[in-house]
Coordinates of C-alpha atoms in Angstrom, one line a residue:
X1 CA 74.4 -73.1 12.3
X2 CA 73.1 -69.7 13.1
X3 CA 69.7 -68.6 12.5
X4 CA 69.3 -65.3 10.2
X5 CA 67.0 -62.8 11.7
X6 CA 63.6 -63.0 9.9
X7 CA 63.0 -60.1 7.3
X8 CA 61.2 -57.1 9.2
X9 CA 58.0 -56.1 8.7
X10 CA 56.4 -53.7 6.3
X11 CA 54.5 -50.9 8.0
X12 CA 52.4 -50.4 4.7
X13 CA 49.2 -50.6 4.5
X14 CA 46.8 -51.9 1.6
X15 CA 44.5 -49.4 -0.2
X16 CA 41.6 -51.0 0.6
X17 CA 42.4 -50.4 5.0
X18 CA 43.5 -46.6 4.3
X19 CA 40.5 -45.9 2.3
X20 CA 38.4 -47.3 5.0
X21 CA 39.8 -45.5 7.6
X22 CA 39.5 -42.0 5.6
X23 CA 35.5 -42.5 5.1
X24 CA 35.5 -43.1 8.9
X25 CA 37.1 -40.0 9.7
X26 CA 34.9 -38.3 7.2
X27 CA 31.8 -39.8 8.6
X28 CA 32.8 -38.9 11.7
X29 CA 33.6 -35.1 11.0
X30 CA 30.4 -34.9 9.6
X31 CA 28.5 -36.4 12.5
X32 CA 30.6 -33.6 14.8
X33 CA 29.4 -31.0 12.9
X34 CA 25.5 -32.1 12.7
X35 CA 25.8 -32.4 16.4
X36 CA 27.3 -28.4 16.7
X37 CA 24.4 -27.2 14.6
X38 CA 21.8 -28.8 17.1
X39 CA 23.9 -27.5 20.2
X40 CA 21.6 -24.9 21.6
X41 CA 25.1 -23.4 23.1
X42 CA 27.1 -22.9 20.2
X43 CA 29.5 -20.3 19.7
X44 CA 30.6 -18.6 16.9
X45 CA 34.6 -19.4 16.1
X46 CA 35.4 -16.0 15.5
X47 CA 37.0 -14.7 19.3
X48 CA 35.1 -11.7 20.9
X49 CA 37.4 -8.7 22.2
X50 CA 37.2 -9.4 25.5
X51 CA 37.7 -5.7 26.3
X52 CA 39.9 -3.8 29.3
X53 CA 39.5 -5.4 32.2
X54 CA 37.6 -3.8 34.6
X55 CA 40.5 -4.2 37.1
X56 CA 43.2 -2.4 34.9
X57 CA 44.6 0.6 36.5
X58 CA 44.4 2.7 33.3
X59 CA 41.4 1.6 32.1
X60 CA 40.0 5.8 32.1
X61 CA 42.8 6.5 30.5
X62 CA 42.7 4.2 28.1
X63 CA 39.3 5.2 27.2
X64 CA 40.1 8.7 26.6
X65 CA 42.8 7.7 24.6
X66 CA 40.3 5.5 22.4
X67 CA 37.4 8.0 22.2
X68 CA 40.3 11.3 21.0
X69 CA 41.3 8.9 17.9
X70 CA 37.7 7.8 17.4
X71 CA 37.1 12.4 17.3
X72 CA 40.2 12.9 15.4
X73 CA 39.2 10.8 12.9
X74 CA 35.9 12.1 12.3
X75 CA 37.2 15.6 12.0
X76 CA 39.5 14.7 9.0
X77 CA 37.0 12.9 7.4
X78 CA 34.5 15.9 7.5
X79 CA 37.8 17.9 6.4
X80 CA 38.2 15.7 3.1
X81 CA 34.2 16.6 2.6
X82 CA 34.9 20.3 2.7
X83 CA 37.7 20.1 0.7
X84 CA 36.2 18.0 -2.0
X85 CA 32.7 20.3 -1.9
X86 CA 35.0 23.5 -2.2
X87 CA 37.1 21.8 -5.0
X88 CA 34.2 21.0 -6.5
X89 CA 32.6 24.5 -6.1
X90 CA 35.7 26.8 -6.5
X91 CA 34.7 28.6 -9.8
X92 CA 31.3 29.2 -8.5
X93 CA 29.7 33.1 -7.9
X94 CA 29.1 34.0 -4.7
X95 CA 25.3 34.9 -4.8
X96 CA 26.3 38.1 -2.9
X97 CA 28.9 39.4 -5.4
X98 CA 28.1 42.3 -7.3
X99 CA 28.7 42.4 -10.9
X100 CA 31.8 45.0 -10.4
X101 CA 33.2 42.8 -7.9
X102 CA 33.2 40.1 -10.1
X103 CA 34.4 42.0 -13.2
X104 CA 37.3 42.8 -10.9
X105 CA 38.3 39.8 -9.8
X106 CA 38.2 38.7 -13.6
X107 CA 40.1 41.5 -14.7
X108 CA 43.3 40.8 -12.4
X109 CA 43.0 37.3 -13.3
X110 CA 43.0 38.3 -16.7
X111 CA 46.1 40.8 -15.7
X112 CA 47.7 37.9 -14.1
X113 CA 47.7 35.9 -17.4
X114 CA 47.3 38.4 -20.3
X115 CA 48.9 42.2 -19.1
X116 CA 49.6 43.5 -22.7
X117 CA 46.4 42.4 -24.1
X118 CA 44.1 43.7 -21.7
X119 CA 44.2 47.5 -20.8
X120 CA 40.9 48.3 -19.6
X121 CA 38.2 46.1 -17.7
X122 CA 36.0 46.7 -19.9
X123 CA 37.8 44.6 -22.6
X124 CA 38.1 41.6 -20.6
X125 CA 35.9 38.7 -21.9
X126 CA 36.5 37.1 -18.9
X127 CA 35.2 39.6 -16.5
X128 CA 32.3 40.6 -19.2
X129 CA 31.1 36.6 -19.1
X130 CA 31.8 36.8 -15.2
X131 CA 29.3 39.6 -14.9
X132 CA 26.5 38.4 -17.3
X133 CA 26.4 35.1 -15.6
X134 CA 25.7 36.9 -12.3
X135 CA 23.3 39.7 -14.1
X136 CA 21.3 36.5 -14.8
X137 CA 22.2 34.5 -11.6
X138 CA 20.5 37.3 -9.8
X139 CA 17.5 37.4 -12.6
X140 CA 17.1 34.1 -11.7
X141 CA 16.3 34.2 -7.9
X142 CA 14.1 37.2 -8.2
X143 CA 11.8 35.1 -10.5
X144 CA 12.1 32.1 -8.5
X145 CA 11.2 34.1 -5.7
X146 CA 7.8 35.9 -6.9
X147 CA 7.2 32.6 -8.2
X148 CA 7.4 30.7 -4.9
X149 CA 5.1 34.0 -3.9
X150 CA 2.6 32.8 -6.5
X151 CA 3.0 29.1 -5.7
X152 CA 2.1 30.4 -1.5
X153 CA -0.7 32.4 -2.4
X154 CA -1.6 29.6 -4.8
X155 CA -1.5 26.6 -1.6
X156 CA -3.3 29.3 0.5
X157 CA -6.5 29.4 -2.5
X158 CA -6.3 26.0 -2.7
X159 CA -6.4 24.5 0.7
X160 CA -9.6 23.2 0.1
X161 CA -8.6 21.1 -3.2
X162 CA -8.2 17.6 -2.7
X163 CA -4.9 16.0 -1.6
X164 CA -4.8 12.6 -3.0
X165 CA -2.6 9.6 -1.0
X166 CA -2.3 6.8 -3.3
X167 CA -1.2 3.3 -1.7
X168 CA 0.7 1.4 -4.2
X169 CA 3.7 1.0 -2.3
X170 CA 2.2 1.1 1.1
X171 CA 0.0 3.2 3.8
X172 CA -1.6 6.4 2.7
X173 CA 0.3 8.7 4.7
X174 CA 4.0 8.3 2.6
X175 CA 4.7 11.0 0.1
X176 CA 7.0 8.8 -1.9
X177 CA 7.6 9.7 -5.6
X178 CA 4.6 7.3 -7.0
X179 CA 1.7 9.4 -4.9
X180 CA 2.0 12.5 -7.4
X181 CA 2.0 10.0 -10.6
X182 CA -1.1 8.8 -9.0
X183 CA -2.3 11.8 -8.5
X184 CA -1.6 12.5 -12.0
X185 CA -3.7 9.3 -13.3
X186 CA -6.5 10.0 -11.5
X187 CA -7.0 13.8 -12.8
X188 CA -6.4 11.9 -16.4
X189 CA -9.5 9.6 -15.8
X190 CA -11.6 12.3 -14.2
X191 CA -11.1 14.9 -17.4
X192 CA -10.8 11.9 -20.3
X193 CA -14.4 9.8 -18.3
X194 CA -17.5 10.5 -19.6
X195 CA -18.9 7.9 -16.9
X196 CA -17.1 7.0 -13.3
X197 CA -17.8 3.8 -12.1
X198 CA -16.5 4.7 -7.9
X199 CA -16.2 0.4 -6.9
X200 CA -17.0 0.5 -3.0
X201 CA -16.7 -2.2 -0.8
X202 CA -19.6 -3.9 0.7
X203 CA -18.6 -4.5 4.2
X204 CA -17.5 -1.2 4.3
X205 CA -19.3 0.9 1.7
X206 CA -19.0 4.5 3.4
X207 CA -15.0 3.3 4.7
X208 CA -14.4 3.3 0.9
X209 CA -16.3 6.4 0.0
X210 CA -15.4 10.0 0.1
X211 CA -18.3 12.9 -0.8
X212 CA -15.3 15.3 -1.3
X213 CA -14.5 13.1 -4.9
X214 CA -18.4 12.6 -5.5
X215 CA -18.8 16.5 -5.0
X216 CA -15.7 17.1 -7.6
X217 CA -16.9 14.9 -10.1
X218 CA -20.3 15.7 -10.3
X219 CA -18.6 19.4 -10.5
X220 CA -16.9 18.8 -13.4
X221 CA -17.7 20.1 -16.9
X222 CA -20.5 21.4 -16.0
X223 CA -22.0 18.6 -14.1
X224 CA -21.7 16.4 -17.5
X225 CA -20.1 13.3 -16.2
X226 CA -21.9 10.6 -14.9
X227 CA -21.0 8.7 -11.6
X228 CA -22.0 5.6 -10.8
X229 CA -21.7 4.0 -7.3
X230 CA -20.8 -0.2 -7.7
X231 CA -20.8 -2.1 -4.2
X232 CA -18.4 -4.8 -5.5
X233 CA -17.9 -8.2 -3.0
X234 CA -21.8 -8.6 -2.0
X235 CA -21.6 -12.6 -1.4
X236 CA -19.5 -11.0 1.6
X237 CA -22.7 -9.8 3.3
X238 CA -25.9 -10.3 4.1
X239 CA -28.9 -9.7 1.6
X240 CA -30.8 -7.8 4.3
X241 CA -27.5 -5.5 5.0
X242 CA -27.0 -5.2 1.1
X243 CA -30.7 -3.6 0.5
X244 CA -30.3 -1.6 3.7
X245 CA -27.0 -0.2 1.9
X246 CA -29.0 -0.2 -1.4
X247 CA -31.4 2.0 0.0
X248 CA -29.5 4.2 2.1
X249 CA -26.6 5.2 -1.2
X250 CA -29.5 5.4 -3.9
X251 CA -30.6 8.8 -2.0
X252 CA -27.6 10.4 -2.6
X253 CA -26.4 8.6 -6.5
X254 CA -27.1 6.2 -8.5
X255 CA -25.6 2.6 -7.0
X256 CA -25.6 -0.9 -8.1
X257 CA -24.7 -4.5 -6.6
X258 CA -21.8 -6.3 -8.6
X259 CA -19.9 -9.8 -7.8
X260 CA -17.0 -9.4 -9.7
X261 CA -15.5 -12.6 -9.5
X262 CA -15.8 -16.1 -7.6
X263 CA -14.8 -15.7 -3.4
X264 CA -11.7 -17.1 -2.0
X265 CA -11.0 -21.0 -0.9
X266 CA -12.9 -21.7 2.0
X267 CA -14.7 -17.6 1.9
X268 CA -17.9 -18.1 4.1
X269 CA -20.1 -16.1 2.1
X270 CA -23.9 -15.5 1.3
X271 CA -26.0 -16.7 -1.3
X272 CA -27.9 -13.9 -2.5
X273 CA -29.2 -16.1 -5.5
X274 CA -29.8 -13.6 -8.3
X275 CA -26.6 -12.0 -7.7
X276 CA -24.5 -13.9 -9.9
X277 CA -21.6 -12.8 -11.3
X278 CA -22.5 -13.3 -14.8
X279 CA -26.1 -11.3 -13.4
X280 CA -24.3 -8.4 -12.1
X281 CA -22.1 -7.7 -14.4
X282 CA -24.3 -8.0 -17.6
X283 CA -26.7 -5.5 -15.4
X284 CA -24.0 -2.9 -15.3
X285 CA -23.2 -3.5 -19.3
X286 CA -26.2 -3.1 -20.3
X287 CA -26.4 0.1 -18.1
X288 CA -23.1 1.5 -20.0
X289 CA -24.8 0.6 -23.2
X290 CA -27.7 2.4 -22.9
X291 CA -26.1 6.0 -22.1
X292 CA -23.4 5.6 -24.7
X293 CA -26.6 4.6 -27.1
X294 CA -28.8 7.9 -26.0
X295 CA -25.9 10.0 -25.9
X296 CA -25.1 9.1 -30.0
X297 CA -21.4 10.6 -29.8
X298 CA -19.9 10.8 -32.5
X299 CA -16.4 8.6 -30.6
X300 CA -16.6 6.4 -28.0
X301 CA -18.0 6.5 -24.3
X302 CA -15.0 6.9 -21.7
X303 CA -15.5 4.9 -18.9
X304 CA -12.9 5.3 -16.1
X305 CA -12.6 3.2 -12.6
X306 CA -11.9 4.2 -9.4
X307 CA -11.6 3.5 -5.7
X308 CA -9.4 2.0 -2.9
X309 CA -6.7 -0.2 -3.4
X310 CA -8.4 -4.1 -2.7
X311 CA -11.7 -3.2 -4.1
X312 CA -12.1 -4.8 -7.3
X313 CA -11.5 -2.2 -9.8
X314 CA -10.0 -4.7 -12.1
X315 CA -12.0 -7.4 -11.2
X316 CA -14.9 -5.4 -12.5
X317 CA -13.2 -4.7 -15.6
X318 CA -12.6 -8.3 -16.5
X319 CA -16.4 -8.9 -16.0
X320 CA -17.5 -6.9 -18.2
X321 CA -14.7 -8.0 -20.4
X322 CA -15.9 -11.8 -20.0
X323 CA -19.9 -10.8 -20.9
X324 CA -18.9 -10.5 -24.6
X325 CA -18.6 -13.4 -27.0
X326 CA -17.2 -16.7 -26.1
X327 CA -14.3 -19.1 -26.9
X328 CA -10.8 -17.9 -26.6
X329 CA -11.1 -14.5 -27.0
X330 CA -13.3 -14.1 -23.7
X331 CA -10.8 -16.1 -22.1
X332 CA -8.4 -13.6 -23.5
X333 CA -10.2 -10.7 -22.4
X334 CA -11.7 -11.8 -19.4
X335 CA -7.9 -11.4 -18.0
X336 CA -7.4 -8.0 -19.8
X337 CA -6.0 -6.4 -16.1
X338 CA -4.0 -8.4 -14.1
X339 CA -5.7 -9.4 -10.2
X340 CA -4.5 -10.2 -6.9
X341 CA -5.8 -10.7 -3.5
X342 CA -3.2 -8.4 -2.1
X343 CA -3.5 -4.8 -2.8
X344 CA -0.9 -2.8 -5.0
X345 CA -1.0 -5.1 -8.4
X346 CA -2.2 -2.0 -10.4
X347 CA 0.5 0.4 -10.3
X348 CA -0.2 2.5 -13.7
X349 CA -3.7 3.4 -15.7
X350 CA -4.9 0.4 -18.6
X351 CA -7.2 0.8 -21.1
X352 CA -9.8 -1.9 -22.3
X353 CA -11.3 -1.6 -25.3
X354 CA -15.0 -3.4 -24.9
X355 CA -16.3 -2.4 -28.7
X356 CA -16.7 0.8 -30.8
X357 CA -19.0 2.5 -28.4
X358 CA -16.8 2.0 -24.5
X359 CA -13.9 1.9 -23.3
X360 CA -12.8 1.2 -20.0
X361 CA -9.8 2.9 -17.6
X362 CA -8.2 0.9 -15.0
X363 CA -7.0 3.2 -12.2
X364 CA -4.6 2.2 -9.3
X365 CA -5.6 2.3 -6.1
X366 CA -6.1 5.6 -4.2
X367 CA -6.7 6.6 -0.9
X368 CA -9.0 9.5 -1.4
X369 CA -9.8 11.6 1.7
X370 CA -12.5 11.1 3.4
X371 CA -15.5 14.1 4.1
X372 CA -15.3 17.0 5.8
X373 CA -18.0 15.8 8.2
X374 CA -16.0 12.6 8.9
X375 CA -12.4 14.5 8.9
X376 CA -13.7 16.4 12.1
X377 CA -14.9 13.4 13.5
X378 CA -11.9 11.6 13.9
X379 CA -9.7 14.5 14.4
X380 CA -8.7 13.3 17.5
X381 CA -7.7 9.7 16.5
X382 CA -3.5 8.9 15.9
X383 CA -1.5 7.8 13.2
X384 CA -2.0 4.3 14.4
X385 CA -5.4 3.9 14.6
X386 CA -6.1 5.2 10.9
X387 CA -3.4 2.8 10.2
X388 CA -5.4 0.2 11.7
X389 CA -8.4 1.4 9.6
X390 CA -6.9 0.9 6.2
X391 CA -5.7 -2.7 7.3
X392 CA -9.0 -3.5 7.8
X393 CA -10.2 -1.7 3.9
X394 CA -7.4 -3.9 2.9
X395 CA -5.5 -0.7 1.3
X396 CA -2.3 -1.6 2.9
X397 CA -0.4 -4.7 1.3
X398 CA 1.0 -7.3 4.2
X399 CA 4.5 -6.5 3.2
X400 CA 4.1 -2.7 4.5
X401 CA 2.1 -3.6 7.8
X402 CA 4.8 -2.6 10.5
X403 CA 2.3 -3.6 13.4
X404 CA -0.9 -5.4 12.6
X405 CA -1.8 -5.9 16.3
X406 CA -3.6 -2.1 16.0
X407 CA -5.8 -3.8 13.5
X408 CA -7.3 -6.8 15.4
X409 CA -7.8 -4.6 18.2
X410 CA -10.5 -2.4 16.0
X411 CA -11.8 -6.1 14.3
X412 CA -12.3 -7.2 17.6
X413 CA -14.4 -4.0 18.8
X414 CA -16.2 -4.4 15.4
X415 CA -17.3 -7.6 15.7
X416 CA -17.8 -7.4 19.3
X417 CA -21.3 -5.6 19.0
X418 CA -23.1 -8.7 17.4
X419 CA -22.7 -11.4 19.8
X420 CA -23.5 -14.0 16.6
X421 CA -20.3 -12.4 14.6
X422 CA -17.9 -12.9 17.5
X423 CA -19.1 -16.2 17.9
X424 CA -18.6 -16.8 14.3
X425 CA -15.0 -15.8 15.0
X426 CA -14.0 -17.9 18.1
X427 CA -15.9 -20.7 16.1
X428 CA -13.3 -20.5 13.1
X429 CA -10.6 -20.6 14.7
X430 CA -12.0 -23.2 17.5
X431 CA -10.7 -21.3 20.5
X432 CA -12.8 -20.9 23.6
X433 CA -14.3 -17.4 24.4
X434 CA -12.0 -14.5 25.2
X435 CA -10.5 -13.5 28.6
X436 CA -9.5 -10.1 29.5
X437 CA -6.1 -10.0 30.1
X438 CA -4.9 -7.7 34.0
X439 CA -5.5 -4.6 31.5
X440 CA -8.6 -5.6 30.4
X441 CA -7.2 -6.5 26.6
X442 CA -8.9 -9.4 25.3
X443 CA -6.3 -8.8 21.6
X444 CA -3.3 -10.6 23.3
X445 CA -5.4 -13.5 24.5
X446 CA -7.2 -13.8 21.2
X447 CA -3.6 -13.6 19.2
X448 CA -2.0 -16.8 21.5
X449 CA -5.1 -18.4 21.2
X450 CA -4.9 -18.5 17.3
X451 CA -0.8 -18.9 17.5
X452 CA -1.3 -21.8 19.5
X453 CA -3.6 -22.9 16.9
X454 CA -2.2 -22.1 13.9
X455 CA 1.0 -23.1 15.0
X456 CA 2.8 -19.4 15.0
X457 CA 5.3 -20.3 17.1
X458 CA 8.5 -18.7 18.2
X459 CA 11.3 -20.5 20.1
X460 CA 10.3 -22.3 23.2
X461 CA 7.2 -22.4 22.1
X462 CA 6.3 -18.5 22.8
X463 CA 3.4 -17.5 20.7
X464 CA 4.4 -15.0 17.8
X465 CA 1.6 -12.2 18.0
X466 CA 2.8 -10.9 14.8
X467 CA 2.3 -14.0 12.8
X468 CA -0.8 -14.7 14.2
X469 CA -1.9 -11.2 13.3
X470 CA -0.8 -11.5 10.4
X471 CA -2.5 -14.5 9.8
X472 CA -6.5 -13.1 10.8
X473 CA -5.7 -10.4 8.5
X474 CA -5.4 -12.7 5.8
X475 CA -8.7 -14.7 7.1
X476 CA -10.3 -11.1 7.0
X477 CA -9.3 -10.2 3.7
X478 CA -10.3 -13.7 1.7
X479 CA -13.6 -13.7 3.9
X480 CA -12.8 -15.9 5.8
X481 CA -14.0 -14.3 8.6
X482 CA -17.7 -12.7 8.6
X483 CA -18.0 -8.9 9.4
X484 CA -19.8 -6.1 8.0
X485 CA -20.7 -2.5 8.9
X486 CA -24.3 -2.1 8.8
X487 CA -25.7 0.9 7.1
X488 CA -27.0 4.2 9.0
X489 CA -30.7 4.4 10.3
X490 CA -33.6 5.3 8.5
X491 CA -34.1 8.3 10.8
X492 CA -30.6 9.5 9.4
X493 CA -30.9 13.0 7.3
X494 CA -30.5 11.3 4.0
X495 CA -29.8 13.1 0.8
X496 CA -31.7 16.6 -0.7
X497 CA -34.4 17.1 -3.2
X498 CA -32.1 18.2 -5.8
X499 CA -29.8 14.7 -5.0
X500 CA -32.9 12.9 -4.8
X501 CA -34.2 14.6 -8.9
X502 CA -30.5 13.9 -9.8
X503 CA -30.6 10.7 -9.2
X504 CA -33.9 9.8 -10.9
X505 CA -32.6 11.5 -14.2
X506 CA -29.3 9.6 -14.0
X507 CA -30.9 6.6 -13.4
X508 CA -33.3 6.9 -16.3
X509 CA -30.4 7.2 -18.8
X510 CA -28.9 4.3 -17.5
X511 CA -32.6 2.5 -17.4
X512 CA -31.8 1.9 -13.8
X513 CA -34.9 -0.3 -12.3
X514 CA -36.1 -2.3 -9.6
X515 CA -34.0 -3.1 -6.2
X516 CA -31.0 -4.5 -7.8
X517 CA -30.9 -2.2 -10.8
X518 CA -32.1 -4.6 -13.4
X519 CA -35.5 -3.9 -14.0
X520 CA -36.4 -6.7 -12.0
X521 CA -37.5 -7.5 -8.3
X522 CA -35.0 -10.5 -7.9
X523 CA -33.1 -10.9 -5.0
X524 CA -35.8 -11.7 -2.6
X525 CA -34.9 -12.5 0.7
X526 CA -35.9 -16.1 2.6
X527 CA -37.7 -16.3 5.3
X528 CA -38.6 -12.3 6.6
X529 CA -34.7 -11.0 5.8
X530 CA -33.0 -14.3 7.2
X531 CA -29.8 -14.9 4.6
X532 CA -28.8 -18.0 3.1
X533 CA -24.6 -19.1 4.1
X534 CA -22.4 -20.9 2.3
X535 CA -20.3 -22.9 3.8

């Protein structure tokens, strides 16, 4: 008997096996390409020219070749630009062509077109409309001309007006379209105020100021407007700094202390005790009240706000807002402008109603020139160092800060002069005192020391001096970081007799008493001048 072959066997496999082997394939393409992405060496898939080699004999030639085509086709494309500008301008009129020409040219085109129906030039429309439009073509530049006359002799008179910068969208020094809008809303609050409210800051309060404005405002109308200096962030500063400030701005205008609103998380700031912000703010209401009360006008009293971008303008606004009534409706108008810590969020001018007798314009925030005293002072100083300056005034918002390194170089020389403020510095960030560097700059060290710290690190570990520029900025803004600018010596010329009988009449009608403005002698200082921190 002979044994049959067996049957042969099926090469199929069951579902369940192929499956499995199609998530392991899976999971192990995905594993390949985790791996890729950590690969410090990888390489894009897309294959680089590798070029002509360097050996080719022809290479020059080559080249040449490359570089003629690379010429050739620029030249046509600036061809197809002519072309297209002279299509686009070829019924234009010369502005050198005479009216006859013109009526020449029209009348053979007319000729060409129309023989029989045109037997003299004089009959041609086309010519007469040719010649017109030139007549006033010609019209046209002679008045544009004496005018641009006017408008030089009109610069020339009025090189010493005042050239606003505005900072909205960025650093003073951009003429960008928004600069002449806010040049245009700060002439509208200056001829619609009866009372300007200029909001300084108090680390800074002369940084912040301009004379020039002060000047043109108390110019105006006849000297009828009212301006009233506010130092706005005074928990920033010492109380001992804030009276010498107090004392020094009162001989020149009217000035009072304001806290606009609560400080920053983790702000190291002062307790001045009286200086509340509900304090402060119903000081300088009840200040607005009593002019717009003696005055009796038959409307309400204007009150518009101005100063740098950072300062608190709005902030002010919504606490006056807040002093009226309760419930919802000071909630409601206690946000009336909109705030921010970074500068910019007021782009366009708001009005607040208060009650029948004020109103309140919000301003954006405008770099006004500084004196003439001051502008011949730093003459000499570069782009970058009044760059730096306005970092510091917090008029320039983070996104527009090209390089902020110029900035902690002048914080540094700031707070370098009190050894208890630098100390106060190092002590923040917990970094041990400075070393100069081999060129004496003790910025770069400071910067690696707080990257290091603040963990503003690049790859390999290389300290990003940007970042960590960026991020004392920030400190310095929120008050995070103590510094102030004290004010000038007593021995300092301070202002005239006529400033001095100004004042005291403006500061009757605003019933403007006592050191703090409130009829009171609050505010005392513990302990011979020594100020009280928070923490």
């Amino acid at each position: 008997m002979v044994n049959k072959p067996g049957k042969p066997k099926s090469k199929r496999t069951p579902v369940r096996l192929r499956h499995k082997i199609e998530k392991a394939s899976a999971a192990k393409q995905r594993k390949q390409t985790k791996l890729a992405k950590k690969n410090p060496e990888w390489r894009s898939r897309l294959k680089k020219d590798p070029g002509i080699p360097s050996l080719f004999p022809y290479k020059d030639r080559i080249l040449h070749q490359i570089e003629e085509k690379k010429r050739l086709k620029e030249e046509e494309a600036l061809g197809r630009r002519e072309e297209s500008r002279s299509g686009n301008t070829k019924n234009a009129i010369p502005n050198n062509m005479t009216a006859p020409n013109v009526a020449d040219v029209g009348g053979d085109l007319f000729d060409e077109t129309m023989e029989d129906d045109a037997p003299t030039d004089s009959s041609n429309p086309l010519a007469a409309l040719l010649a017109s439009a030139t007549a006033r073509a010609v019209d046209y530049e002679e008045a544009s001309g004496s005018e641009g006359d006017d408008d030089a002799m009109d610069s020339d008179h009025s090189a010493s007006d005042i050239d606003l910068e505005a900072s909205s969208t960025g650093f003073a020094g951009r003429h960008d379209p928004s600069r002449r809008a806010f040049d245009k809303v700060y002439k509208t609050i200056l001829s619609s105020s009866d009372i300007i409210l200029y909001i300084l800051d108090a680390r800074d309060p002369n940084g912040t100021r301009s004379r020039d404005i002060e000047r043109e405002i108390t110019a105006a109308d006849s000297g009828s407007k009212r301006l009233i200096l506010v130092i706005n962030k005074v928990d920033l500063v010492p109380p001992a700094v804030l009276k010498s400030w107090l004392s020094y701005l009162r001989r020149y205008l009217p000035t009072l202390p304001l806290r606009a609103s609560n400080p920053a998380p983790n702000a190291r700031t002062f307790d001045h005790k009286s200086l509340t912000v509900k304090g402060t703010s119903e000081t300088l209401l009840r200040a607005l009240k009593t002019y717009a009360h003696g005055k009796q006008l038959k409307r309400s009293t204007t009150v518009g706000v101005i100063g740098y971008p950072n300062v608190g303008k709005s902030s002010v606004i919504n606490a006056l807002t807040s002093c009226l009534g309760g419930g919802g409706a000071a909630r409601a108008r206690s946000t009336a402008c909109p705030v921010g810590a970074e500068a910019g969020i007021t782009t366009a001018m708001r009005e607040v109603k208060l009650d029948n007798k004020l109103k309140l314009l919000d301003s954006p925030g405008i770099v006004f020139p500084a004196a003439l005293e001051l502008e011949v002072q730093t003459s000499t100083k570069t782009k970058k160092d009044e760059q730096a300056r306005l970092i510091l005034l917090n008029a320039v918002p983070p996104k527009q800060i090209s390089d902020p390194i110029p900035a902690i170089t002048l914080l540094l020389s700031r707070l370098s002069t009190s050894q208890a403020s630098l100390e106060n510095l190092l002590a923040h960030y917990d970094i041990p005192p400075l070393m100069a560097g081999v060129r004496g700059d003790v910025t770069t060290d400071f910067l690696v020391q707080v990257a290091r710290k603040r963990g503003r690190l690049g790859k390999g570990g290389v300290p990003n001096l940007t970042a960590a520029a960026m991020t004392v900025i920030t400190d310095w803004r929120d008050g995070r970081i103590q510094g102030w600018v004290d004010a000038p010596s007593g021995e300092e010329e301070g202002g005239t007799s006529d400033q001095k009988e100004v004042v005291k009449q403006w500061a009757e009608e605003f019933k403007l008493e006592g050191p703090w403005g409130n009829g009171s002698g609050g505010g005392k200082v513990d302990k011979g001048g020594d100020e009280v921190m928070k923490e």
